[in-house]
Structure formats: structure tokens, C-alpha cells
Coordinates of N, CA, C and O in Angstrom, one line a residue:
X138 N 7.8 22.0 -2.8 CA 8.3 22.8 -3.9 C 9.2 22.0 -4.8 O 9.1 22.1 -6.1
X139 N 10.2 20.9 -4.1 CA 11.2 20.5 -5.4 C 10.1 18.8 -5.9 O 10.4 17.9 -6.7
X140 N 9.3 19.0 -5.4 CA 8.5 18.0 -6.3 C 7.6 18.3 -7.4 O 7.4 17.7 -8.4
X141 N 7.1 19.7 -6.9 CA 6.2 20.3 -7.8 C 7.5 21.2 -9.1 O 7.1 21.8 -10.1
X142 N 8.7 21.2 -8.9 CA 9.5 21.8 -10.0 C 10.1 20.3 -10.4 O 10.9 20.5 -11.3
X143 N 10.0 19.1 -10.1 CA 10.3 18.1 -10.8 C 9.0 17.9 -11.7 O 9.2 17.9 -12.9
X144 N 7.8 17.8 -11.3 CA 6.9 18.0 -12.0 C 6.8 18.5 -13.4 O 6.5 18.1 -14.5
X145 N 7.3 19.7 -13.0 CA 7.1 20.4 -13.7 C 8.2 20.1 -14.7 O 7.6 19.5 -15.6
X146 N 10.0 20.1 -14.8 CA 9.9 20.1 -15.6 C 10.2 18.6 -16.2 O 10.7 18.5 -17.4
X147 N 9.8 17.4 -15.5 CA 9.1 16.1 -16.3 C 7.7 16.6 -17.2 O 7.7 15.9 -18.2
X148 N 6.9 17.4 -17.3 CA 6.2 17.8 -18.3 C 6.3 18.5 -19.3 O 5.5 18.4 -20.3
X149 N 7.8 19.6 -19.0 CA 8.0 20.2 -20.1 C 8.8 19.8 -21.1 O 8.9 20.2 -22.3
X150 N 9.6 18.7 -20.4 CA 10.2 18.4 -21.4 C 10.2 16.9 -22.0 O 10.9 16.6 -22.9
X151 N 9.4 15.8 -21.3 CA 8.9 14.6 -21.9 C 7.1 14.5 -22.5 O 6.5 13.8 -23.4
X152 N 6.4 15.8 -21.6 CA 5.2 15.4 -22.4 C 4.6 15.6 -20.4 O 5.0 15.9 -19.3
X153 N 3.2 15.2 -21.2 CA 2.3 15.4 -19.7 C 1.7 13.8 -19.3 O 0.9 13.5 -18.4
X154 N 2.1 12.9 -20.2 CA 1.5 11.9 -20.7 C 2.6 10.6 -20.3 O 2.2 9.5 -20.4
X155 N 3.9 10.9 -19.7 CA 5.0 10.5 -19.9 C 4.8 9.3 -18.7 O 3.8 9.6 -18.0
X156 N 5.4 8.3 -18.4 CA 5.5 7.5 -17.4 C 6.0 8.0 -16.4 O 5.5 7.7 -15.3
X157 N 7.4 9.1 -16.5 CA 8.0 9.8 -15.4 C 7.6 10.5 -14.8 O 7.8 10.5 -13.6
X158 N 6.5 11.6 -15.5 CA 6.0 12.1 -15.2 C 4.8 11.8 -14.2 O 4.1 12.6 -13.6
X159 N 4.5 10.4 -14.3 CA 3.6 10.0 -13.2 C 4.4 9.5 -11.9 O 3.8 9.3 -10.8
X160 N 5.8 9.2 -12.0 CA 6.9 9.0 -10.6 C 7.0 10.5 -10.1 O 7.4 10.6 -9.0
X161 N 6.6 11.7 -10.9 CA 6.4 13.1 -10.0 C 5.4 13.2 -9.5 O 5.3 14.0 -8.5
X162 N 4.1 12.6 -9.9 CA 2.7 13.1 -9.5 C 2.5 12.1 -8.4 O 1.7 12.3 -7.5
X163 N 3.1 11.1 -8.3 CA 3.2 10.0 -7.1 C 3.9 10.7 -5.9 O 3.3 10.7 -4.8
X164 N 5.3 11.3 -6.1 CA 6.0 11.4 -5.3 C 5.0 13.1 -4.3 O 4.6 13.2 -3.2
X165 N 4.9 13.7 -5.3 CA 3.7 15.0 -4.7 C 2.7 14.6 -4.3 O 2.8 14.6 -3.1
X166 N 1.6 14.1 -4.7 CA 0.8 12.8 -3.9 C 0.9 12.7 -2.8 O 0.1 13.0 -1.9
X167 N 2.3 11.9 -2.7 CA 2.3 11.5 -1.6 C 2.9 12.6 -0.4 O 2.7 12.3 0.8
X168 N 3.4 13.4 -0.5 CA 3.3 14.8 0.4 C 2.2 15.6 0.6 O 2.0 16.3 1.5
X169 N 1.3 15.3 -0.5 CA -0.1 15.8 0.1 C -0.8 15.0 1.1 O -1.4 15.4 2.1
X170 N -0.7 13.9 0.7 CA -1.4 13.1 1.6 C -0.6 13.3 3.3 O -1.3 13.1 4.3
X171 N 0.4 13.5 3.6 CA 1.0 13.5 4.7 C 0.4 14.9 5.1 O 0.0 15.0 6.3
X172 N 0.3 15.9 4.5 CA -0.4 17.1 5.0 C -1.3 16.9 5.0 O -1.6 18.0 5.4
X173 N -2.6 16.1 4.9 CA -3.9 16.4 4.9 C -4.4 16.7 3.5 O -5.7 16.7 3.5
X174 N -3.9 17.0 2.6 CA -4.8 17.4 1.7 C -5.1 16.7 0.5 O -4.6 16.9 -0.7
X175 N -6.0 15.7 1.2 CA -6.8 14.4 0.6 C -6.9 14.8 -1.2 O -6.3 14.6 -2.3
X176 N -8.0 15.4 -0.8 CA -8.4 15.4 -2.2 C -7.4 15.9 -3.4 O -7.4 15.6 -4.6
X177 N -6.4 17.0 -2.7 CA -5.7 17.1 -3.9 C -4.6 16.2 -4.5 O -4.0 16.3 -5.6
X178 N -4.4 15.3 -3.4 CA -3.7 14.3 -3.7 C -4.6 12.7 -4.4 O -4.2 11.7 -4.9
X179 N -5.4 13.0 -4.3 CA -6.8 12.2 -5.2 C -6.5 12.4 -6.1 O -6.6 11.5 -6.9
X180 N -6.1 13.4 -6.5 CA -6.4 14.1 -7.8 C -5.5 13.7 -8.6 O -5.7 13.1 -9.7
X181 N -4.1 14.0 -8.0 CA -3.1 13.5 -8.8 C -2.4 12.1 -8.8 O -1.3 11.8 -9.2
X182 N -3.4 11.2 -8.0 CA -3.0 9.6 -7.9 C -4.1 9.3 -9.1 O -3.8 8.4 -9.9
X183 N -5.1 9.9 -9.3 CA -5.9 9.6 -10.2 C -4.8 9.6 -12.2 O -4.6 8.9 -13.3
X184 N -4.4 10.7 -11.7 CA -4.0 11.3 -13.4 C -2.8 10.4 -13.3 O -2.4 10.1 -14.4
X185 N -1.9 9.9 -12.3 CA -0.7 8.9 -12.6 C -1.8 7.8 -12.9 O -1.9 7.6 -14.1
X186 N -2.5 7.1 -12.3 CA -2.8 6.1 -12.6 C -3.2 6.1 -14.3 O -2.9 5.1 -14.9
X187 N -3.8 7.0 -14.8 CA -4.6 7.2 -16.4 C -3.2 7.0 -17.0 O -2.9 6.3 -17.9
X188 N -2.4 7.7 -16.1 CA -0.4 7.6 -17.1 C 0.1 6.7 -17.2 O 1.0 6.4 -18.0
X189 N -0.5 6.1 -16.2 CA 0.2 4.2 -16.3 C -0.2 3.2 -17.0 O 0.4 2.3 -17.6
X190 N -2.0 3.5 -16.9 CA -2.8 2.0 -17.7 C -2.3 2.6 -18.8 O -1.7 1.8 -19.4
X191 N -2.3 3.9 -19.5 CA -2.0 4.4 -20.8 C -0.8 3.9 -21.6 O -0.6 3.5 -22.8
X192 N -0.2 4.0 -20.6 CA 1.5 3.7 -21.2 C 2.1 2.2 -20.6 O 3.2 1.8 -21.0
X193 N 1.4 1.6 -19.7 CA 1.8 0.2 -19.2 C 1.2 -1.2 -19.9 O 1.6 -2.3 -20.2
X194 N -0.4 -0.4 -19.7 CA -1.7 -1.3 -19.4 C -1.9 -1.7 -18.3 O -1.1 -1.9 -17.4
X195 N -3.2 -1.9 -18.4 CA -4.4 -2.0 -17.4 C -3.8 -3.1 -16.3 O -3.9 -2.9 -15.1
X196 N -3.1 -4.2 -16.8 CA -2.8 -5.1 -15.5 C -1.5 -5.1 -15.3 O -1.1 -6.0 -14.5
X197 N -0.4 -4.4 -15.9 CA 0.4 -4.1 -15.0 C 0.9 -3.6 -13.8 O 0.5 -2.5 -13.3
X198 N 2.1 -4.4 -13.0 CA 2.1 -4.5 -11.6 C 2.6 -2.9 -11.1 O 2.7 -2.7 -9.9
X199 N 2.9 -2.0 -12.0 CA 3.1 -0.4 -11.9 C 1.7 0.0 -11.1 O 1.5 0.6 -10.0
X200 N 1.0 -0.5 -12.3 CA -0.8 0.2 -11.9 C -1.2 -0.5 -11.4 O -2.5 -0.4 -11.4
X201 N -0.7 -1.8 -10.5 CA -1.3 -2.3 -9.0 C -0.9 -1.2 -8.0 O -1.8 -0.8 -7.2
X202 N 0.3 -0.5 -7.9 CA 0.7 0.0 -7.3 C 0.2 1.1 -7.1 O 0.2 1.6 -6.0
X203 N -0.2 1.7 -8.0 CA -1.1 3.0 -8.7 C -2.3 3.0 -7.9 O -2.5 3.9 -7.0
X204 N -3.0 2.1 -8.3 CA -4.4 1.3 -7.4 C -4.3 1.6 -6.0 O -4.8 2.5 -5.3
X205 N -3.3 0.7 -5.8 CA -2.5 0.7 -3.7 C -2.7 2.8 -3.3 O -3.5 3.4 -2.4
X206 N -1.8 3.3 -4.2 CA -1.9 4.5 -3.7 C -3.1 5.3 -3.8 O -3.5 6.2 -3.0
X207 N -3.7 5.1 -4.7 CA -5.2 6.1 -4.8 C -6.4 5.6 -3.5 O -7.2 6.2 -2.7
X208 N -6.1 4.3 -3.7 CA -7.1 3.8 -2.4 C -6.6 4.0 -1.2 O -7.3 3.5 -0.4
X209 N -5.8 4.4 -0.9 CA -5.2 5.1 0.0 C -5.8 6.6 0.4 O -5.8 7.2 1.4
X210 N -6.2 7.0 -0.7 CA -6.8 8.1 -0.9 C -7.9 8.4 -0.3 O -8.4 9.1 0.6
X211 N -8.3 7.5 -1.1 CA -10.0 7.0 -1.1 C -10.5 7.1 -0.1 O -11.6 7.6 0.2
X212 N -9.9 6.5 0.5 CA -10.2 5.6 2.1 C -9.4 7.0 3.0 O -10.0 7.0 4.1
X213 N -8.7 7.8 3.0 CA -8.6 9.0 3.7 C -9.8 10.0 3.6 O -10.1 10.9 4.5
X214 N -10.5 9.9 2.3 CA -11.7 10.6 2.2 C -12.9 9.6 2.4 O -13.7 9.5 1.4
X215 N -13.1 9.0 3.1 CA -14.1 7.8 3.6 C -14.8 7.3 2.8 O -15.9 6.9 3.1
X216 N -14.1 7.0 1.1 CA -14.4 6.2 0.0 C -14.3 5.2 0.3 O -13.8 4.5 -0.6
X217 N -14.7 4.4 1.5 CA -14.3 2.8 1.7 C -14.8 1.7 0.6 O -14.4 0.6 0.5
X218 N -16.0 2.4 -0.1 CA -15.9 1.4 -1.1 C -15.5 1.5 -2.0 O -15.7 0.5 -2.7
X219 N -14.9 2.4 -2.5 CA -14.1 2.7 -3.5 C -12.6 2.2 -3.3 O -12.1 1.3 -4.1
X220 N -12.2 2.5 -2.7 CA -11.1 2.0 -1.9 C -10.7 0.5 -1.9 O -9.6 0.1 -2.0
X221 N -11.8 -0.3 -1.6 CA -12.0 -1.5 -1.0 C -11.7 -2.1 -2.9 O -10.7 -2.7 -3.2
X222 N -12.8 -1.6 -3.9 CA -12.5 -1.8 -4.9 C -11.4 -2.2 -5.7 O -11.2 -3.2 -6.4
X223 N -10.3 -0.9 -5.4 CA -9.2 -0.3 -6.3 C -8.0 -1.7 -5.2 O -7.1 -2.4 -5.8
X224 N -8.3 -1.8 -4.1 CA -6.9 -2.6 -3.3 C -7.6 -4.1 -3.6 O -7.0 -4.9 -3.0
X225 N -8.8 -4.6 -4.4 CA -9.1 -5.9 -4.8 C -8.4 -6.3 -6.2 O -7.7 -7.2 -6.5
X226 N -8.8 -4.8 -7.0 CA -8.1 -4.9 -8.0 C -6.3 -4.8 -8.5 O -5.7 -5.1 -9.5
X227 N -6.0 -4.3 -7.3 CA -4.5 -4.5 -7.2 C -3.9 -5.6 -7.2 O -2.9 -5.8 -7.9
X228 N -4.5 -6.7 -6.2 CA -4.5 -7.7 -5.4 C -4.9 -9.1 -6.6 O -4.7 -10.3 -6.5
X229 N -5.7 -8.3 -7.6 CA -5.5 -9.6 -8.8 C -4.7 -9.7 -10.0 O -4.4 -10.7 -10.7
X230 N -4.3 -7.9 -10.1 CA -2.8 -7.8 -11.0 C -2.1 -8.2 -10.5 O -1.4 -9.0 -11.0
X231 N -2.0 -7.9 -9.0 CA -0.1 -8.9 -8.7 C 0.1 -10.1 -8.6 O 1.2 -10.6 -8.6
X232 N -1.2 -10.8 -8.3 CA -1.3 -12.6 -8.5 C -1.4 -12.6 -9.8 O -0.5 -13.3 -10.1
X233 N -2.0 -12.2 -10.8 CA -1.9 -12.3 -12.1 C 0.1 -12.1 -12.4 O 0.8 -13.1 -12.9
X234 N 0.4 -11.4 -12.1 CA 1.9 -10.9 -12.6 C 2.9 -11.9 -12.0 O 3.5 -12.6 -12.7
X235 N 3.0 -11.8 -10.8 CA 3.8 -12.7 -9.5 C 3.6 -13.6 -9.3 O 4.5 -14.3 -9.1
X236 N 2.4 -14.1 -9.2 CA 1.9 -15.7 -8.3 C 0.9 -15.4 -6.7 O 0.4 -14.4 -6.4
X237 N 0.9 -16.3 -6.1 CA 0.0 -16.1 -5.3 C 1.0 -16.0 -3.9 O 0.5 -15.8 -2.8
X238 N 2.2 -16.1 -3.9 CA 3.3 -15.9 -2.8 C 4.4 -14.6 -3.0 O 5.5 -14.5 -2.4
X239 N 4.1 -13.8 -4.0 CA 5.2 -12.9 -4.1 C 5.0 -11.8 -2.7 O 3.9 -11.4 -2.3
X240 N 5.8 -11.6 -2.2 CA 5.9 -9.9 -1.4 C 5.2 -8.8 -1.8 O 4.4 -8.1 -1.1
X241 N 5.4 -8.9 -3.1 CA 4.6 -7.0 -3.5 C 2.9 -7.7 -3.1 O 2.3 -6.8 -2.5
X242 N 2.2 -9.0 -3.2 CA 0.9 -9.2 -3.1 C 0.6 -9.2 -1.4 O -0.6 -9.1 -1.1
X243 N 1.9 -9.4 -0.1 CA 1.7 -9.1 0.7 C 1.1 -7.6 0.9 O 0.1 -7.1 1.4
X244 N 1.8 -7.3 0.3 CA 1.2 -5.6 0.7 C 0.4 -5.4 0.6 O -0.2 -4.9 1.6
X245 N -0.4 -5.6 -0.8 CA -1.6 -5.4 -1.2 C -2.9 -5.7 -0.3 O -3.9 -5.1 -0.1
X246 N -2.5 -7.0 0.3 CA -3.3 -7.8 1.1 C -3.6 -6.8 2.5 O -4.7 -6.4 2.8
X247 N -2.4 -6.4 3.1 CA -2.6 -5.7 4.2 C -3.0 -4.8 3.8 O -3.9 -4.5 4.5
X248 N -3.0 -4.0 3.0 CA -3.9 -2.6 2.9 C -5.2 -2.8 2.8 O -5.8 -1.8 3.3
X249 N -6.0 -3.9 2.2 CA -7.1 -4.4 2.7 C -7.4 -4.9 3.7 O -8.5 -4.8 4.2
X250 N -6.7 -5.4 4.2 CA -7.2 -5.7 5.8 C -7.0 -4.6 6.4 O -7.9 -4.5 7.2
X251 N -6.1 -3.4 6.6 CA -6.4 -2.8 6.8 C -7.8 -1.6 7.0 O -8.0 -0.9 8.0
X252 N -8.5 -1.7 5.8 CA -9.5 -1.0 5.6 C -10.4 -1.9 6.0 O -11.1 -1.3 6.8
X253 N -10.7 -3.0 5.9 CA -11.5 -3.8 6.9 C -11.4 -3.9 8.1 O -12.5 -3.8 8.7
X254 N -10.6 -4.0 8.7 CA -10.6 -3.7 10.0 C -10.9 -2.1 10.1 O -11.9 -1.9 10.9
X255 N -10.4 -1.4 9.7 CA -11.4 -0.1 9.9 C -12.6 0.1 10.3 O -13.0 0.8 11.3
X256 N -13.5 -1.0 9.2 CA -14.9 -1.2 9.3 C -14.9 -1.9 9.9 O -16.0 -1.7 10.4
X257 N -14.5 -2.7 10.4 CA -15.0 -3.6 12.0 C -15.3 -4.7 11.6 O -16.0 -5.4 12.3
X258 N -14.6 -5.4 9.8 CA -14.5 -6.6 9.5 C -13.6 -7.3 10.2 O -12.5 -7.3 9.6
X259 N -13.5 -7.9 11.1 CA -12.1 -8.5 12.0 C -11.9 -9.7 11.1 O -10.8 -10.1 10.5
X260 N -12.7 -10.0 11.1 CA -12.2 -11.9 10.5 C -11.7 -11.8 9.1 O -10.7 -12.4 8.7
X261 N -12.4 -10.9 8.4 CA -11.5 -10.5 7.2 C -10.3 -9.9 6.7 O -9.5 -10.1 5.8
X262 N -10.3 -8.9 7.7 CA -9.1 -8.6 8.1 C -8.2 -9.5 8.5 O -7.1 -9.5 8.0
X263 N -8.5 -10.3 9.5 CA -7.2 -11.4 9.8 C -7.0 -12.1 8.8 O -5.9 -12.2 8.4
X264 N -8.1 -12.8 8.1 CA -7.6 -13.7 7.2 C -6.5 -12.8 6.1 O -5.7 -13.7 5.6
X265 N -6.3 -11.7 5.6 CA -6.0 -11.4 4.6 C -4.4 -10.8 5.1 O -3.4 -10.7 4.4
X266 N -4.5 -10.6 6.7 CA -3.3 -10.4 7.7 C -2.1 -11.8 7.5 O -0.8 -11.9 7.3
X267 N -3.3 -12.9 7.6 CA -2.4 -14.1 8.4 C -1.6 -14.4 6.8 O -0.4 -14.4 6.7
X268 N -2.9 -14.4 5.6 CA -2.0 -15.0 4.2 C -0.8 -14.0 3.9 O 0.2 -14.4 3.3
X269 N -0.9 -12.9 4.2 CA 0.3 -12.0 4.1 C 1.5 -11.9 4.7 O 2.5 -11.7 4.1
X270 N 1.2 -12.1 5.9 CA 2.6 -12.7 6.9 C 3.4 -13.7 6.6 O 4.6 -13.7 6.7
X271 N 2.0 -15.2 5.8 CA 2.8 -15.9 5.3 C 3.5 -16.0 4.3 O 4.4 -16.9 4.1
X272 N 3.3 -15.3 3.7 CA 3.7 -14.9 2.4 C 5.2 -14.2 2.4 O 6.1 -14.5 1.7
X273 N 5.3 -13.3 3.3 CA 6.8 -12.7 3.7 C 7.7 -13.6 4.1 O 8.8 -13.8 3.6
X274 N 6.9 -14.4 5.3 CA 7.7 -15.4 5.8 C 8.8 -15.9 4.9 O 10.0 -15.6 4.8
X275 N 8.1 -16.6 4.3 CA 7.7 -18.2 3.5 C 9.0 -17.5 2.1 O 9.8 -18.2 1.5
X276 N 8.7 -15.7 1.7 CA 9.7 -15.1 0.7 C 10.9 -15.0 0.8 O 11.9 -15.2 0.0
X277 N 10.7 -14.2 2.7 CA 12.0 -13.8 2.9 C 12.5 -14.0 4.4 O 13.3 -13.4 5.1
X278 N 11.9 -14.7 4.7 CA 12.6 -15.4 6.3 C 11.7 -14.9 7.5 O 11.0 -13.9 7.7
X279 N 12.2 -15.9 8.2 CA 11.4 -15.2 9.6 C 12.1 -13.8 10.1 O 11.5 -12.9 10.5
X280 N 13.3 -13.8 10.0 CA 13.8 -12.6 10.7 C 14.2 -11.3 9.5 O 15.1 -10.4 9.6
X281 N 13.3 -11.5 8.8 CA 12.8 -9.6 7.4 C 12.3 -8.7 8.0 O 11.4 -8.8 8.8
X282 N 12.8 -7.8 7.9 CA 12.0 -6.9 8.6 C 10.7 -6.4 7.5 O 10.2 -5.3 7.6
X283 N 10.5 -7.2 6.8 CA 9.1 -7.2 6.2 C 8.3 -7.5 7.0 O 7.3 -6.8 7.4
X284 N 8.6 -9.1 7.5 CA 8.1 -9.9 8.2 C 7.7 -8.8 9.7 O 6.7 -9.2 10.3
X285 N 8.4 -7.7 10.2 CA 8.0 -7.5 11.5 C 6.8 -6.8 11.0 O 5.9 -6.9 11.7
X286 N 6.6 -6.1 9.9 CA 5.6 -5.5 9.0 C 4.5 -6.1 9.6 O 3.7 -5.7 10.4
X287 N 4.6 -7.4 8.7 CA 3.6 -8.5 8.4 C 2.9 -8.9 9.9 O 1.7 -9.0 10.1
X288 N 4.1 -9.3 11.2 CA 3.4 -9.5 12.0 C 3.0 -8.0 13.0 O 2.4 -8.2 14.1
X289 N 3.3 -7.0 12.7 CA 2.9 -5.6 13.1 C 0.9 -5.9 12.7 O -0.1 -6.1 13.4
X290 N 1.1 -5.8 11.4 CA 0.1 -5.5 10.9 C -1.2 -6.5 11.6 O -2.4 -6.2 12.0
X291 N -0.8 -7.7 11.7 CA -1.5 -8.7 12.4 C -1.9 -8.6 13.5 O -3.0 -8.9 14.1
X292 N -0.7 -7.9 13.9 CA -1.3 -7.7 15.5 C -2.3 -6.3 15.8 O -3.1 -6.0 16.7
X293 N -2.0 -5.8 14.8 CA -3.2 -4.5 14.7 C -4.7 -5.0 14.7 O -5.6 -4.7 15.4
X294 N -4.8 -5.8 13.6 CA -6.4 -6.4 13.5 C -6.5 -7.3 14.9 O -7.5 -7.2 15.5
X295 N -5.6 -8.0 15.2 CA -6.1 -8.4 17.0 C -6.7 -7.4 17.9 O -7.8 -7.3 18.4
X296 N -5.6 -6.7 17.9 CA -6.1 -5.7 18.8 C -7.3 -4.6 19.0 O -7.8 -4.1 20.0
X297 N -7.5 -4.6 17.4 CA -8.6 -4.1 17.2 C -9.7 -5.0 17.7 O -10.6 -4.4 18.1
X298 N -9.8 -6.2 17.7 CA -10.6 -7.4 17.7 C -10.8 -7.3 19.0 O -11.8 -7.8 19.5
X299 N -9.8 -6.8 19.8 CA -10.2 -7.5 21.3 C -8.8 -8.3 21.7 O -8.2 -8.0 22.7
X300 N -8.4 -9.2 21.0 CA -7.5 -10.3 21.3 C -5.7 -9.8 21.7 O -4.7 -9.7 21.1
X301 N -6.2 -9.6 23.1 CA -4.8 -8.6 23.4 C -3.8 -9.8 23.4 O -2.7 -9.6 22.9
X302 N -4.1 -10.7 23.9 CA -3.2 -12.0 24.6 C -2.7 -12.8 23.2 O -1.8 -13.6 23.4
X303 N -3.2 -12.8 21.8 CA -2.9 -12.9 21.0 C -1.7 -11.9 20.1 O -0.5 -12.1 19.7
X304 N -2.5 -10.8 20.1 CA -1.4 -9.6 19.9 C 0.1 -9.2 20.3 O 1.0 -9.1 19.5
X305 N 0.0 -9.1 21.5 CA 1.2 -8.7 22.8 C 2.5 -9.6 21.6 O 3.2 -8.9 20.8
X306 N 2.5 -10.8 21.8 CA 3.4 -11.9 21.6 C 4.4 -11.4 19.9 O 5.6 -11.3 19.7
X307 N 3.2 -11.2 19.1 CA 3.6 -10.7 18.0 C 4.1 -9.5 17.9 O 5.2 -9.5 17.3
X308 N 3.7 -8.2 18.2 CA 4.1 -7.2 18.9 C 5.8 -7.5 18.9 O 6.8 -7.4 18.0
X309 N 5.6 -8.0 20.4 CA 6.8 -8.0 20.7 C 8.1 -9.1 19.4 O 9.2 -8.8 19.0
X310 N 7.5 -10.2 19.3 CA 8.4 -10.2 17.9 C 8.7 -9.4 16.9 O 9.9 -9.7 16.4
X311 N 8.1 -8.6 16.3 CA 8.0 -7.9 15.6 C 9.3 -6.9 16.2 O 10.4 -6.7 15.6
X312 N 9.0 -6.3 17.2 CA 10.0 -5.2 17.9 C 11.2 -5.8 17.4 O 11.9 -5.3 16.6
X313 N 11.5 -7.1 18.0 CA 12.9 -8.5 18.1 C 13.2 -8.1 17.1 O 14.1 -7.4 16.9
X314 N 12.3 -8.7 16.1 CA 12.9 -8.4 14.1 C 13.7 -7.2 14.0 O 14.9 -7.1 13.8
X315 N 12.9 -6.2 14.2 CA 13.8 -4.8 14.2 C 14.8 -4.2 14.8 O 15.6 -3.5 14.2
X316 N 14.8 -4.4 15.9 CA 16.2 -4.4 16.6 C 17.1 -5.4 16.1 O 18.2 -5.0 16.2
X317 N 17.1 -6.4 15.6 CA 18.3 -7.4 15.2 C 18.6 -7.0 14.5 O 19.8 -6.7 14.5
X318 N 17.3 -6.5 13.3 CA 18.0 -6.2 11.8 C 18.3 -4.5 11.4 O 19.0 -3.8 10.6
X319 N 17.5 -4.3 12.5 CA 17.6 -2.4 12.2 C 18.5 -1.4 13.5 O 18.8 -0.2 13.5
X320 N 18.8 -2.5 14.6 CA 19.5 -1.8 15.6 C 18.8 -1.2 16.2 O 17.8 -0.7 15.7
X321 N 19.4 -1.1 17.9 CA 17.8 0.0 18.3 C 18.7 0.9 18.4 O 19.9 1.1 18.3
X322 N 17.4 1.7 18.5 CA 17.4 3.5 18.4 C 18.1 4.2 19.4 O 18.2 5.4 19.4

């Protein structure tokens, strides 16, 4: 409710068109998608994204991010190629924008490997795992808790793969990262 009355009045009183008004349709969005209810959160990752290339353009690193969340979508409603599409096109705004080592293009990267490994692309998935990890590394240290991210995520596409004795090790680093940096629970 206080997303949908932020919504609301970001519409009434900047416009329906407004940039802000797409940090409300994001933030709702993304509560739908935690309940399950894919499509209506499709719906409104779709109309931020139209608010962004509109008012940003098309390759700004906003509407990579825009991209990142709808294919999120996508791929909750088994659009994998749709999905697969929108996190390629993310993934060439933020190397366009950043370079080919920024953090925000980490992400991007694992949300595709992600979805590949879904489909049972392993090797593509790791490759898109391993450049991401290094990419954190290499930004912000071995001990980021990005990095436990980075080697989390890695260790998912092993695992999926089969390669437990590869996984385990990262795993458990990853854990290390977070307790140093985040204290345990």
C-alpha cells in the first residue's frame, strides 16, 4: 500500500511520464515480484523502462538497470528468451557507459549466467560467473562482500554442473567474506 500511495502521488503531482515516478513503479514491481505476481509486476517494469529510455535514453546505465529488472521478470514467467535478450542488452549499456571492469557490469553478467545455468548452459554460465568475480575482485578487493556475491554465484553454476569439490571451497569463502565484513548472525 505505501508504494502504491507513493505512486500515486508521484503521478499526481509530477506527471505519469516523470523519472520518479518510475523509482515508484520499480519499487512496487519489485513487491510484486516477491509475492508471485509475475505478470503484474511485468507490467510495471515494462512502463518504468518506456519512463526511462523516454526521459534518459535508450543507453543509459538507469535503463540497463531497467533491462536487469524486467528480465527478471521475464524469466519468472519462463520468457528465457526474452529475458536472455533484455540482460545482453544491459550488459552492452554498462560496458558502453563504465568500461569492461566496472561492478554494476558484474551484476549484469551474473544475471545471465544465472539464466543460463537455469537452462543447463554450464560453461556459459561459468564463463560469465568467472569474468564477474573478477571484475569485483580486481574493483573492490578480495575481502567485498560483493565479492562473496561474486564467488556465491560461481559456486552455484558448479554446483549445478556437478562440480561439488570445486564449489564447497568458494562456498565456504564466500561465508569467511561475510562474517568478517557483516559479523555473524
Amino acid at each position: 500500500p505505501l508504494y502504491e500511495r507513493a505512486l500515486d502521488i508521484r503521478e499526481k503531482s509530477l506527471g505519469r511520464d516523470h523519472v520518479a515516478v518510475g523509482d515508484a513503479l520499480n519499487g512496487l514491481a519489485g513487491v510484486l515480484m516477491r509475492q508471485g505476481a509475475h505478470a503484474e509486476a511485468r507490467t510495471l517494469f515494462e512502463r518504468m523502462l518506456a519512463i526511462d529510455e523516454r526521459a534518459l535514453g535508450k543507453d543509459h546505465p538507469t535503463v540497463a538497470s531497467a533491462l536487469n529488472n524486467l528480465a527478471t521478470a521475464l524469466s519468472a514467467q519462463h520468457d528465457d528468451a526474452g529475458a536472455k535478450r533484455l540482460y545482453e542488452r544491459a550488459i552492452a549499456i554498462d560496458e558502453k557507459a563504465f568500461g569492461k571492469d566496472h561492478p554494476a557490469l558484474a551484476t549484469d553478467l551474473n544475471n545471465l549466467a544465472t539464466l543460463l545455468c537455469d537452462q543447463g548452459a554450464f560453461d556459459d554460465a561459468l564463463a560469465l560467473s568467472e569474468r564477474a568475480l573478477a571484475i569485483v575482485e580486481k574493483a573492490l578487493g578480495a575481502d567485498h562482500p560483493e565479492v562473496a556475491s561474486g564467488l556465491s554465484s560461481l559456486a552455484h553454476v558448479l554446483r549445478a554442473k556437478g562440480d561439488f569439490a570445486k564449489a564447497r571451497p568458494l562456498f565456504e569463502r564466500a561465508c569467511a567474506i561475510r562474517e568478517k565484513t557483516l559479523g555473524k548472525a
